[in-house]
Coordinates of C-alpha atoms in Angstrom, one line a residue:
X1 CA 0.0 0.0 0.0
X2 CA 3.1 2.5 -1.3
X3 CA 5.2 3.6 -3.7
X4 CA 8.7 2.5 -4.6
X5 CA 11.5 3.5 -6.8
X6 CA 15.2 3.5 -7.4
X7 CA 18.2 3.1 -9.6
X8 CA 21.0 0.1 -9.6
X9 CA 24.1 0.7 -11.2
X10 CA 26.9 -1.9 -10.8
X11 CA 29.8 0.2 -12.7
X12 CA 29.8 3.3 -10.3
X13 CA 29.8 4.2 -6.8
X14 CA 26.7 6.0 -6.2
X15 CA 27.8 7.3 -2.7
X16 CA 30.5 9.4 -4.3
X17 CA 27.8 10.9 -5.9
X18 CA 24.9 11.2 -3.0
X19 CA 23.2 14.4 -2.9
X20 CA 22.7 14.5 -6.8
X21 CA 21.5 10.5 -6.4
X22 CA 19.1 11.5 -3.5
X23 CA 17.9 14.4 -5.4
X24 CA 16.7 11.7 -8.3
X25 CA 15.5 9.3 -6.2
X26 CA 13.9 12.3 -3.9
X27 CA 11.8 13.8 -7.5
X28 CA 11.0 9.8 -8.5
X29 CA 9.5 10.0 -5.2
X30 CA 7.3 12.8 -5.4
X31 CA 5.5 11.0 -8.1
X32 CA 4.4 8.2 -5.7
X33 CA 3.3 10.3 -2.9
X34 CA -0.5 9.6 -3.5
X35 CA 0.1 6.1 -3.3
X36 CA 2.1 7.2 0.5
X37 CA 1.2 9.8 2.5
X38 CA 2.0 9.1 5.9
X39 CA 6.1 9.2 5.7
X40 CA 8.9 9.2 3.1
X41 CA 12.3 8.0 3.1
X42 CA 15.6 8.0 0.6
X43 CA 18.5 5.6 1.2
X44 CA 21.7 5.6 -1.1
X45 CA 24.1 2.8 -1.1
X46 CA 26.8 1.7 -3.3
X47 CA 25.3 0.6 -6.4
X48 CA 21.7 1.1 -5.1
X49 CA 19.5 4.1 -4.5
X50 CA 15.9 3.8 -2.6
X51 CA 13.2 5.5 -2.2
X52 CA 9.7 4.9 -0.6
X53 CA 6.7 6.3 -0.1
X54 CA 4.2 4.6 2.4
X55 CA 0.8 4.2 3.7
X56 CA 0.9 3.0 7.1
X57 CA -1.6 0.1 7.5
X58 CA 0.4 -1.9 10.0
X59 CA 2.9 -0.8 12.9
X60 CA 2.1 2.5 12.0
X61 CA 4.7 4.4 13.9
X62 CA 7.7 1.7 13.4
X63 CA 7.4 0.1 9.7
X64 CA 9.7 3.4 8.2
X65 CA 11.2 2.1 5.1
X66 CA 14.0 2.5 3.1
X67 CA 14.5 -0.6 6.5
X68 CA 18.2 -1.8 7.1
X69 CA 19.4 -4.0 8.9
X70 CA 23.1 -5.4 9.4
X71 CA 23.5 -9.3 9.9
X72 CA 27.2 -10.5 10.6
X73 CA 28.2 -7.0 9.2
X74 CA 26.4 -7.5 6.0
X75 CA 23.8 -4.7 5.3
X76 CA 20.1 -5.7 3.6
X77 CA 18.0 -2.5 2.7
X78 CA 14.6 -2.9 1.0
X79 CA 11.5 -0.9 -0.2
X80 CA 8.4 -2.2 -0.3
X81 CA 4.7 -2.2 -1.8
X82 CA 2.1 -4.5 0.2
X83 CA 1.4 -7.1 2.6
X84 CA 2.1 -10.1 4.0
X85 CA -1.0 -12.4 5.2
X86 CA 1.1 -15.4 6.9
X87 CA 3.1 -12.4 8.7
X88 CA 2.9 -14.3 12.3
X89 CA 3.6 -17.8 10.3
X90 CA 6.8 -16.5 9.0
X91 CA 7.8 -14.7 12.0
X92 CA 7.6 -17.6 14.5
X93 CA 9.8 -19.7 11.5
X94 CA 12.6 -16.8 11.9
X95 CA 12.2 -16.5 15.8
X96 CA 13.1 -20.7 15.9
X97 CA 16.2 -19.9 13.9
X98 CA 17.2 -16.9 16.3
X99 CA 16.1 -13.8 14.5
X100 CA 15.1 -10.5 17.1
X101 CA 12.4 -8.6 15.6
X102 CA 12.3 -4.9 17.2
X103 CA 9.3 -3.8 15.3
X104 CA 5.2 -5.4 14.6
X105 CA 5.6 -4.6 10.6
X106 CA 5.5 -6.9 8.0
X107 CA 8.5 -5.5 6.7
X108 CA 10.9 -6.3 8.9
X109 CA 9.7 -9.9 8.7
X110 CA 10.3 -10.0 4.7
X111 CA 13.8 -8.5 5.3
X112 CA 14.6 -11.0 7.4
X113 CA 12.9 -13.7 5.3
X114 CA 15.5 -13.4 3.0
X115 CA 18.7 -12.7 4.4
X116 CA 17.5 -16.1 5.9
X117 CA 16.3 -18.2 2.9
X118 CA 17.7 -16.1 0.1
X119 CA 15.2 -16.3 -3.3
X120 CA 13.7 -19.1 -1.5
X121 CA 11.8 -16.6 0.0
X122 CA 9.4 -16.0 -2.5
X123 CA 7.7 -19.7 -2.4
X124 CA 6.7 -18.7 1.5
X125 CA 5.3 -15.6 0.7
X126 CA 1.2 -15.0 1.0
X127 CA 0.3 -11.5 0.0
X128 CA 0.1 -9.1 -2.3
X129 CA 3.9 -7.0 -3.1
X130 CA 6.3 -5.9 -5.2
X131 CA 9.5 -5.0 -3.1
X132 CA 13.6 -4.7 -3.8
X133 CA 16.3 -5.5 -1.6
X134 CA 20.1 -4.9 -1.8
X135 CA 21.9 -7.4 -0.4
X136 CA 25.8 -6.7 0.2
X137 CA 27.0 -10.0 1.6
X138 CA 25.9 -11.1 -1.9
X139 CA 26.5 -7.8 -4.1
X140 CA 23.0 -8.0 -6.0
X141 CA 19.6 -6.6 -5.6
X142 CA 16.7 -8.9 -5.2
X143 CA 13.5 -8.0 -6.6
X144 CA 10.4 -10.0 -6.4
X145 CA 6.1 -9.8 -7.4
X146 CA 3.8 -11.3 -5.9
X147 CA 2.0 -14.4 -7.7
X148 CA -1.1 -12.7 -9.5
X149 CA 0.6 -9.2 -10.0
X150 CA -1.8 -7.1 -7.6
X151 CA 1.2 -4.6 -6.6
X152 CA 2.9 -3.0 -9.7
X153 CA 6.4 -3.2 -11.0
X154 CA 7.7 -1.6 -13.5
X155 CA 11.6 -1.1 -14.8
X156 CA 13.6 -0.3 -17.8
X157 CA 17.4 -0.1 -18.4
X158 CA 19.5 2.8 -19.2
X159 CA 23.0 2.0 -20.1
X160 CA 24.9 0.9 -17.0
X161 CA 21.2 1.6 -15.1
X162 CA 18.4 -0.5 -13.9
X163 CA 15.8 1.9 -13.2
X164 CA 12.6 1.0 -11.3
X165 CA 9.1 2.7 -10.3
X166 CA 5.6 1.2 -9.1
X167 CA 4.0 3.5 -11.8
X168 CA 5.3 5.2 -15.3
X169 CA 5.2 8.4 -14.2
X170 CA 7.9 7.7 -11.4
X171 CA 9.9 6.3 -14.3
X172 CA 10.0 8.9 -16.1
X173 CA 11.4 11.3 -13.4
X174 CA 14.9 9.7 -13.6
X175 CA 17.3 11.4 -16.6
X176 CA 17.3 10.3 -20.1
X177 CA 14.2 8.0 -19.3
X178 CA 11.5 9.3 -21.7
X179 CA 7.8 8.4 -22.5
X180 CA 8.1 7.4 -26.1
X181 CA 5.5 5.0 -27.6
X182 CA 6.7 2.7 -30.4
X183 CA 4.8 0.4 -32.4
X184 CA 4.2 -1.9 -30.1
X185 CA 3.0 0.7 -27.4
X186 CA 0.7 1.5 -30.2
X187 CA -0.7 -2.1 -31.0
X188 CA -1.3 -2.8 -26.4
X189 CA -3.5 0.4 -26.6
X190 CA -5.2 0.3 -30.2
X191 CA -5.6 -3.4 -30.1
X192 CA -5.7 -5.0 -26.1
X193 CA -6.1 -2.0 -23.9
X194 CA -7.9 -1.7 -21.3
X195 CA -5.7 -5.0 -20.7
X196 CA -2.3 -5.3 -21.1
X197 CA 0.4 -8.1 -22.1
X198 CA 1.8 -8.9 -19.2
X199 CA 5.8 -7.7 -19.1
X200 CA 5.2 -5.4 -21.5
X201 CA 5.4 -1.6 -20.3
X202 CA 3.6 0.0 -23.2
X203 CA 6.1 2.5 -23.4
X204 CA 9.5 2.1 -25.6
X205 CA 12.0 0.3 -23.8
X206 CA 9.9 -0.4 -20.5
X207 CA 9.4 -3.5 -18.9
X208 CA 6.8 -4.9 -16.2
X209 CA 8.2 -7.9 -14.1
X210 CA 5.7 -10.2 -14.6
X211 CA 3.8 -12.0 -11.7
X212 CA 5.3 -14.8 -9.8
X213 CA 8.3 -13.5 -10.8
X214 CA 11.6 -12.5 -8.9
X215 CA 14.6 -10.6 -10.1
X216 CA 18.1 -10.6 -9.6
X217 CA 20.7 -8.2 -10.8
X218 CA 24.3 -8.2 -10.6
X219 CA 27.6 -7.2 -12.1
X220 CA 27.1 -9.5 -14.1
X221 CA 23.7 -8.6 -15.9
X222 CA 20.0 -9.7 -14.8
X223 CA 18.5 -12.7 -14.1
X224 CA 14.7 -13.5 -14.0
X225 CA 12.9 -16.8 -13.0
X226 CA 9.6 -17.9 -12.2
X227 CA 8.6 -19.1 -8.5
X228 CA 4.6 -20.3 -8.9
X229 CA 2.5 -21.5 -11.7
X230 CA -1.1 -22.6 -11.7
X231 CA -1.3 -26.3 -12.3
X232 CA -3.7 -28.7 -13.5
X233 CA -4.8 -31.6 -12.5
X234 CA -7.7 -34.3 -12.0
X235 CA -10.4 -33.0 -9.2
X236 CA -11.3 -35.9 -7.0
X237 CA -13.2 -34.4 -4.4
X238 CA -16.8 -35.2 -4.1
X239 CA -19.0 -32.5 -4.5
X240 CA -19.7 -31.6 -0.7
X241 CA -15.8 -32.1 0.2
X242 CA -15.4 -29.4 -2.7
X243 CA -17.8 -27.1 -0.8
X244 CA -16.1 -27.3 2.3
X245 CA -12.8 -27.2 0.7
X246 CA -13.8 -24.0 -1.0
X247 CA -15.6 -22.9 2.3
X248 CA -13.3 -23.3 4.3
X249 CA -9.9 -21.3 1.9
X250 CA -12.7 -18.4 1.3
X251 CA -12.8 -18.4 5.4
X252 CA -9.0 -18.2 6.1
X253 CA -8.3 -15.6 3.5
X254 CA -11.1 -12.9 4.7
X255 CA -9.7 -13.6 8.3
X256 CA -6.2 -12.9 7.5
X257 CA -6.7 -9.9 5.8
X258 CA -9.3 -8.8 8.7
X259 CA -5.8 -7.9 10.3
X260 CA -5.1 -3.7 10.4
X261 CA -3.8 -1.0 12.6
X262 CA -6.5 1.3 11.1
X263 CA -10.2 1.4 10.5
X264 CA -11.6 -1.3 7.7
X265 CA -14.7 -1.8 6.6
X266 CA -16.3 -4.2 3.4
X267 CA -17.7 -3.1 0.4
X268 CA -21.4 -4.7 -0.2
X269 CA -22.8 -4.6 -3.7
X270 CA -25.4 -7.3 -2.5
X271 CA -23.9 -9.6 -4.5
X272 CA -23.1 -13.0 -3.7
X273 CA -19.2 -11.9 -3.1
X274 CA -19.1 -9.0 -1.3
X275 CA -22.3 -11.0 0.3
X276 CA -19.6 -13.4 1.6
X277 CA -17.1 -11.4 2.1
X278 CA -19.3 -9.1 4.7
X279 CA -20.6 -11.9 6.4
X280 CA -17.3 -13.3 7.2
X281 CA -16.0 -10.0 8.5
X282 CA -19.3 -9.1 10.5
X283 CA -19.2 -12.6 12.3
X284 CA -14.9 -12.2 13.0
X285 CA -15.7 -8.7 14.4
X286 CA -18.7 -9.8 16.6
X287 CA -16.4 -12.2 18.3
X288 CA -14.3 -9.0 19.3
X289 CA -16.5 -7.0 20.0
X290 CA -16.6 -4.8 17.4
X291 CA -19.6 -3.9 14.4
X292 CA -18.4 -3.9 10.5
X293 CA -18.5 -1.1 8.7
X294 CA -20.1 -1.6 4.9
X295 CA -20.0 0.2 1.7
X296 CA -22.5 0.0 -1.4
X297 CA -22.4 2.4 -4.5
X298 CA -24.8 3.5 -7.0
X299 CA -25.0 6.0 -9.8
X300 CA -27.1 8.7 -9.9
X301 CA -30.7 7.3 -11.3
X302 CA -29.8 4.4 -11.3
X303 CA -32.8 3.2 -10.6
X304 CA -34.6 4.8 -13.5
X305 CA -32.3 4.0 -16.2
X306 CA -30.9 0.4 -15.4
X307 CA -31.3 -2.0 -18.3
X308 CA -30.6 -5.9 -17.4
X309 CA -27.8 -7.1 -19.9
X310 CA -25.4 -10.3 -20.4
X311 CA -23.5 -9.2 -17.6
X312 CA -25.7 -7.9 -14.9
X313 CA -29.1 -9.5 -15.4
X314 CA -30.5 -7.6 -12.3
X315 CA -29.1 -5.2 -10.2
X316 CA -27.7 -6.5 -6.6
X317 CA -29.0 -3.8 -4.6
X318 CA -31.9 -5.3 -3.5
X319 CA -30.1 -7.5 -1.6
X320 CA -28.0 -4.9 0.5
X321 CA -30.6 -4.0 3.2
X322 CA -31.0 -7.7 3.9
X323 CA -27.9 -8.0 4.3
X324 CA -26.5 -5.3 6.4
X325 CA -30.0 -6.0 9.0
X326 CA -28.5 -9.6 9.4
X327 CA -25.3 -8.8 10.0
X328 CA -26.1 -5.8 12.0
X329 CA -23.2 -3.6 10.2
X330 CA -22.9 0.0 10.4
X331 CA -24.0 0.6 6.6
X332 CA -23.3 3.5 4.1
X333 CA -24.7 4.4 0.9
X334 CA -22.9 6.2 -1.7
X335 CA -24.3 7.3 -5.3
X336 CA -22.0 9.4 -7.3
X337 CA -23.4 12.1 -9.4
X338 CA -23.4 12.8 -13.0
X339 CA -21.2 15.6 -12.8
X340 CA -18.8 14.9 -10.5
X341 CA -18.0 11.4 -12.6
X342 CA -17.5 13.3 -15.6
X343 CA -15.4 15.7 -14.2
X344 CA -12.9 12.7 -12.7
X345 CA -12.9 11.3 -16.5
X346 CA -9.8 12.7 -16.8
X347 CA -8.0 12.6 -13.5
X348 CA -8.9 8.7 -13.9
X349 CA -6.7 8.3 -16.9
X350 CA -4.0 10.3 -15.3
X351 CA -4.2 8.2 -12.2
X352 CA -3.7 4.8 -14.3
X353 CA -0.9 6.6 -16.6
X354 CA -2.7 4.6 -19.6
X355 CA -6.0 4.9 -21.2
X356 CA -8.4 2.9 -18.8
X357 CA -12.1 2.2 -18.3
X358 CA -14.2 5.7 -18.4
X359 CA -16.4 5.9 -16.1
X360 CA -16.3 2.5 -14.5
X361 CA -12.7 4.1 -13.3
X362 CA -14.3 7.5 -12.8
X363 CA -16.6 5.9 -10.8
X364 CA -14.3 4.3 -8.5
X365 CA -12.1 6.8 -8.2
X366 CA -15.1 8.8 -6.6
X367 CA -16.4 5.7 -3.9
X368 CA -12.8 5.7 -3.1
X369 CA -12.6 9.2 -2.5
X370 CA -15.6 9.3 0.5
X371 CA -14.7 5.8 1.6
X372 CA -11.6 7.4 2.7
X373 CA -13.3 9.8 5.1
X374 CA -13.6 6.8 7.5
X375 CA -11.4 3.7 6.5
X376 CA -8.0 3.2 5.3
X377 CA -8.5 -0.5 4.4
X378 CA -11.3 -1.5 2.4
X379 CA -12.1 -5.8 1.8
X380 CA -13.5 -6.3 -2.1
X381 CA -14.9 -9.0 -4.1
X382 CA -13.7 -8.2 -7.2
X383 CA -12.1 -10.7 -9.3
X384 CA -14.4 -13.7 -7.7
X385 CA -15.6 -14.0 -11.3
X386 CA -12.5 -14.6 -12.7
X387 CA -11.9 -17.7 -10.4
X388 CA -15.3 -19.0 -10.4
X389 CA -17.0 -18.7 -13.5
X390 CA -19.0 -16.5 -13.0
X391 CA -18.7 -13.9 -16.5
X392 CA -20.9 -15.3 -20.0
X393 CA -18.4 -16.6 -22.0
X394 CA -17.3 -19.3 -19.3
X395 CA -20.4 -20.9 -20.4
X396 CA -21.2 -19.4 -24.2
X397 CA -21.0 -21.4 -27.0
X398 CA -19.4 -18.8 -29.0
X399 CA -15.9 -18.6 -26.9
X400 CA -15.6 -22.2 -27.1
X401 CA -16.0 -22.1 -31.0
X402 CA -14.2 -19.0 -31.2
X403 CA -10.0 -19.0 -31.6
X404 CA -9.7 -15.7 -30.0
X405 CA -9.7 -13.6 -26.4
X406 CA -13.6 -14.8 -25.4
X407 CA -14.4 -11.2 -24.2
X408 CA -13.3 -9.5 -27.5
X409 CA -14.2 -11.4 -30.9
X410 CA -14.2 -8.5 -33.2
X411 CA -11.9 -5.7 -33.2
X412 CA -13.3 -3.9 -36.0
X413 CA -14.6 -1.1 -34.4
X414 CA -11.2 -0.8 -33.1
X415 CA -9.7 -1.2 -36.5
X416 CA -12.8 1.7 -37.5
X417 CA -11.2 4.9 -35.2
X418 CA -7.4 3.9 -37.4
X419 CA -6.9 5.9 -41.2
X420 CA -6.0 3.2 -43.3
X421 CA -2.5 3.9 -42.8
X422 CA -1.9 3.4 -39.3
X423 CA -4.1 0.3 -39.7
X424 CA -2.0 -1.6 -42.2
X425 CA 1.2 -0.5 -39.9
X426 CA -0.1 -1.8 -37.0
X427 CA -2.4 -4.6 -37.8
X428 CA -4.0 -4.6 -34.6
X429 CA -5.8 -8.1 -35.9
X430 CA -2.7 -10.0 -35.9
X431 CA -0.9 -8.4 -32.8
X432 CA -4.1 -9.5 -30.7
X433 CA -3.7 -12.7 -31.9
X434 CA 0.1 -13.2 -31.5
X435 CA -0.7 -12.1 -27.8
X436 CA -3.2 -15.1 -27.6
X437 CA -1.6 -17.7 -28.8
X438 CA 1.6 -16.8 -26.3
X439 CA -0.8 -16.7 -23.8
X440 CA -2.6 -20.4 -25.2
X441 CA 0.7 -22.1 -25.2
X442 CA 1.6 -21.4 -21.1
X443 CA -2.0 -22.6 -20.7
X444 CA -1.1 -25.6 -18.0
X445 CA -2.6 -29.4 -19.9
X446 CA -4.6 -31.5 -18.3
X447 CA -4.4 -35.1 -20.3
X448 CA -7.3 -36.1 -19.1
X449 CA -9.7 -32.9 -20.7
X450 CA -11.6 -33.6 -23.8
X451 CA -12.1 -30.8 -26.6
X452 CA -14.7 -29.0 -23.8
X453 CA -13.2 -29.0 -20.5
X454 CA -9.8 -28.4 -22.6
X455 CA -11.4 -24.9 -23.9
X456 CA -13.0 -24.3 -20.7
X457 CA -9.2 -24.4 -18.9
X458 CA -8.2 -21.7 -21.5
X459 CA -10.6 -19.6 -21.2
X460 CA -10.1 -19.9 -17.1
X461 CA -6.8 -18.6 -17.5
X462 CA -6.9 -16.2 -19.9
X463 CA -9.3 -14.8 -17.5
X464 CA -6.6 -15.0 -14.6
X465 CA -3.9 -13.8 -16.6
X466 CA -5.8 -11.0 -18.4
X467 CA -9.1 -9.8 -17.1
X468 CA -8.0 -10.1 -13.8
X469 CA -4.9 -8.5 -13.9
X470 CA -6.6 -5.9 -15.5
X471 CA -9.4 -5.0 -12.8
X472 CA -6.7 -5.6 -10.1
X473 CA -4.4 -2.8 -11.8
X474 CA -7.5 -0.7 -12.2
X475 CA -7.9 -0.7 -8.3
X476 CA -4.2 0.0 -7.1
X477 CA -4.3 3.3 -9.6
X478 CA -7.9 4.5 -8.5
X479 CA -7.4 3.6 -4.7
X480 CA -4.2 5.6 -4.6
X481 CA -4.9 8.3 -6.6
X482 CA -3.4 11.7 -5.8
X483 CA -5.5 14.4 -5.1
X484 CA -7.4 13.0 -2.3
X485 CA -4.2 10.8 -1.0
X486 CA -5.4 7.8 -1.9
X487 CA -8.6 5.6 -0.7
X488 CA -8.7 2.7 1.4
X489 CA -6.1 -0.1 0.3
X490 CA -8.2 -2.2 -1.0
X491 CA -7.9 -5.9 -0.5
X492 CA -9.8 -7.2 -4.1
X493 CA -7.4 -10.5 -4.9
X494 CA -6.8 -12.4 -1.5
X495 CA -10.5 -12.7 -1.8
X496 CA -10.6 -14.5 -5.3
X497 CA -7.4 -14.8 -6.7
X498 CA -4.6 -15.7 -4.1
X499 CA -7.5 -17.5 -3.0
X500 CA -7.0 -20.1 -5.9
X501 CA -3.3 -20.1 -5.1
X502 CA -4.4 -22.6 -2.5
X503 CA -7.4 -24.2 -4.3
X504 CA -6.4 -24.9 -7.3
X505 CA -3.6 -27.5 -6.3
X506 CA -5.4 -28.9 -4.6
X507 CA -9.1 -28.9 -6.6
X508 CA -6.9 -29.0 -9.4
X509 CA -9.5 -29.0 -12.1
X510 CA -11.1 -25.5 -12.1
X511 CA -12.9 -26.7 -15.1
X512 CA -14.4 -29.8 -14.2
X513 CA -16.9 -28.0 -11.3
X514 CA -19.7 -25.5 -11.3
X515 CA -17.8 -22.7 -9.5
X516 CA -20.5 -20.6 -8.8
X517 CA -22.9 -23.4 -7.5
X518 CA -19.9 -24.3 -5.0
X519 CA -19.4 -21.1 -4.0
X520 CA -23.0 -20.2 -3.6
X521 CA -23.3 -23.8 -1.5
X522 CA -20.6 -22.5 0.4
X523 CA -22.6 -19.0 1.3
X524 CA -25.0 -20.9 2.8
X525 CA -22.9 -22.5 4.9
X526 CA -21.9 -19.1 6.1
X527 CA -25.5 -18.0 6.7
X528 CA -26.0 -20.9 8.8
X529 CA -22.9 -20.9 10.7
X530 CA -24.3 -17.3 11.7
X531 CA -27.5 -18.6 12.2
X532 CA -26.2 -21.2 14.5
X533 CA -24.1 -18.9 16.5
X534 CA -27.8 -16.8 17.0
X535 CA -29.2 -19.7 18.3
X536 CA -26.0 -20.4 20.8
X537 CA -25.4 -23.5 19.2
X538 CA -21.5 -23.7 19.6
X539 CA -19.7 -23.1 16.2
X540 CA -17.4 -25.2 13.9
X541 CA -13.5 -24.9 14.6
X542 CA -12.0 -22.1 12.7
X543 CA -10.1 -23.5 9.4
X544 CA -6.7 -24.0 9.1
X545 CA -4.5 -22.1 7.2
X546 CA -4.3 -22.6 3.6
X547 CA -1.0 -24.1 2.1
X548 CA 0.7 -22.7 -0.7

């Protein structure tokens, strides 16, 4: 829930050098300092130069960062973007092998993390992050993303220099680093935008590390390698030991992420995920004592003008009073006005550096904005759909017949805006498709799928590794955008998609189960383990924690 940014340059001595370094890590900086308000720090090192903007969230008063510590008269330094779930887990591991811990913050646990386990580090890791570390005892930087990409990355290479940012603007703030779009800038917006190719920065010469990815970088040049991938599998769970496997990794991840030094609260469409999600947090709260705060949104006359479509058949906010009277939570509701979303059109798109979603970003931009009045840390649904079904085309006979992204089959009104030129240079046709098939071929094979099920695993993760990613990225930029220094850190993927880092190794076969019948079982079993603890019947053991 901050910004981060730097340079690495193995050739020179940056200390020699250290006001003029600090001075363009200090302006890199300023370009993050929606996405950090509550403190600021610079660090310059040898061949590494740090800077950090943060959003205190946990151990508010001790988490600073640049954080160094020295071990056997080595020093580690990192700067880091998000947060660690399995904090305690990790911290009782390094307290066994002798590690002192001076501080509550997550931080200091991932610094120590790896100066104990090195790269290993990464496989132990449950959260969302993006974070760099210099490590002298080994000369290198470490750099590492979490598994679905919620926390941006971006870098690019300059000469002698590895420059890095969690937005493009930051980038661009450091010398001879300039926004030029080339052709293939050109073909991510004309062609895949809102989504992007993952890795690719849009901008000439500008990189993304991908998720699940960590970096190294040394004297002698960069290294990158993958630490997770979804796998598949044969799912041999019966259908009720699917429900309560499902019940029961939905549990554990809204409970860890219940964890905060500041006010949180749940966002409640009256849908069947933020349904979930607020029940979960209303019955953890209860046991402390304490009443949930909830959120729901609505445009202005809505209720005039909504028309049922593909996607949203009815709207969910019918189901919001019932909800918040049975879980007795302290309820708000927001609509945003006509004018005031058109007026954040544009602030939108500067907040996401890259052409976005209108007024769907607008829109959140705006909820964010008076959510923020109250809470820092907001829990979301979003991206449920992604890992259980629940969008058209998982279940349209056109995306299995069609050899192409299942949420855009013709691109010819894209092709439409282009003058015949620029059409023919770009071929926006064949880029999209070039993108798909590298996306087609990392699709991890099942033997055991026929022609169906086969499809139906593609389409799963093309939704993973594209609409998701998407939506996720939409909510970092609009939750920490600048004027109103940023909204509550929203917590959208542990919810849905780190979620599946647990269930699907072990269900395995996303494909072979009705997702959104599990899931809406599972509900149920929510509703009546609140119903039961009404009645003072004594409730089921909490889960255990999910395995990654």
């Amino acid at each position: 829930m901050c910004g981060i940014c730097g340079f690495i340059n193995f050739k020179t001595n940056l200390v020699k050098n250290e006001r003029e370094n600090l001075a363009v890590a200090h302006r890199m900086a300023e370009k993050l300092r929606h996405r950090g308000p509550d403190s600021w720090g610079e660090w310059v090192g040898e061949h590494a130069v740090f800077a950090h903007s943060r959003l205190a969230v946990i151990d508010v008063e001790n988490g600073l960062q640049p954080m160094k510590r020295t071990v056997e008269g080595h020093e580690f330094v990192i700067t880091y973007n998000g947060e660690l779930y399995n904090t305690n887990d990790i911290r009782n591991d390094l307290k066994s092998h002798g590690y002192e811990f001076t501080t509550a913050s997550d931080t200091e646990v991932l610094l120590y993390a790896y100066i104990h386990y090195g790269e290993k580090c990464a496989e132990m890791l449950n959260g969302i992050y993006a974070f760099v570390i210099w490590d002298s005892m080994r000369q290198r930087i470490f750099a590492c993303r979490d598994r679905f990409g919620v926390k941006p990355f971006f870098y690019t290479q300059k000469n002698d220099v590895t420059v890095f940012a969690s937005e493009l603007k930051s980038l661009f703030e450091y010398p001879d680093v300039s926004a030029v779009l080339d052709k293939t800038g050109l073909c991510e917006l004309f062609a895949l935008s809102p989504a992007r190719t993952q890795g690719v920065g849009v901008f000439k010469d500008v990189k993304e590390l991908r998720p699940a990815r960590y970096m190294i970088i040394n004297r002698h040049g960069m290294t990158i390698k993958k630490y997770w991938s979804l796998v598949s599998g044969e799912h041999k769970d019966s259908y009720e030991e699917t429900i309560e496997k499902v019940r029961s990794l939905v549990y554990d991840s809204v409970k860890r992420q219940l964890i905060s030094d500041v006010p949180i609260a749940t966002f409640l469409s009256g849908g069947l995920d933020s349904s979930i999600i607020t029940a979960i947090g209303a019955m953890e709260m209860k046991k402390k004592g304490e009443r949930l705060s909830t959120y729901s949104f609505d445009y202005e006359d809505n209720n005039k003008y909504f028309k049922a479509s593909h996607f949203q058949p009815d709207s969910d906010t019918k189901w919001v009073p019932r909800m918040v009277e049975a879980f007795n939570t302290n309820h708000t509701y927001l609509v945003c006005p006509n004018n005031v979303l058109t007026e954040l059109l544009e602030e939108a798109l500067l907040a996401k550096d890259l052409p976005g979603m209108a007024d769907v970003d607008a829109s959140l931009l705006y909820f964010c904005r008076e959510v923020k009045k109250n809470h820092t840390v907001v829990l979301s649904g979003e991206c449920s759909d992604e890992i259980f079904g629940g969008y058209p085309w998982f279940r349209e006979k056109k995306a299995f017949e069609t050899h192409g992204f299942p949420w855009c089959y013709d691109l010819s009104i894209r092709n439409n805006i282009l003058l015949d030129s620029v059409r023919e240079t770009l071929d926006i046709d064949n880029y999209s498709r070039m993108r798909y098939e590298e996306s087609i071929a990392e699709v991890p094979i099942f033997d055991g799928d026929n022609d169906e099920e086969k499809r139906r695993r593609e389409i799963s993760y093309l939704n993973i590794n594209w609409f998701m990613t998407n939506l996720l990225d939409r909510k970092d930029r609009m939750s920490m955008s600048k004027k109103w220094w940023k909204c509550a850190a929203i917590r959208a993927v542990k919810t849905a998609a780190q979620t599946a880092v647990a269930m699907l190794p072990v269900a395995a076969a996303i494909n072979q189960v009705d997702w959104k019948m599990v899931i809406g079982t599972a509900a149920l079993a929510f509703v009546a383990s609140m119903l039961t603890s009404l009645a003072g019947i004594p409730e089921a053991k909490d889960c255990e924690e999910d395995e990654e």
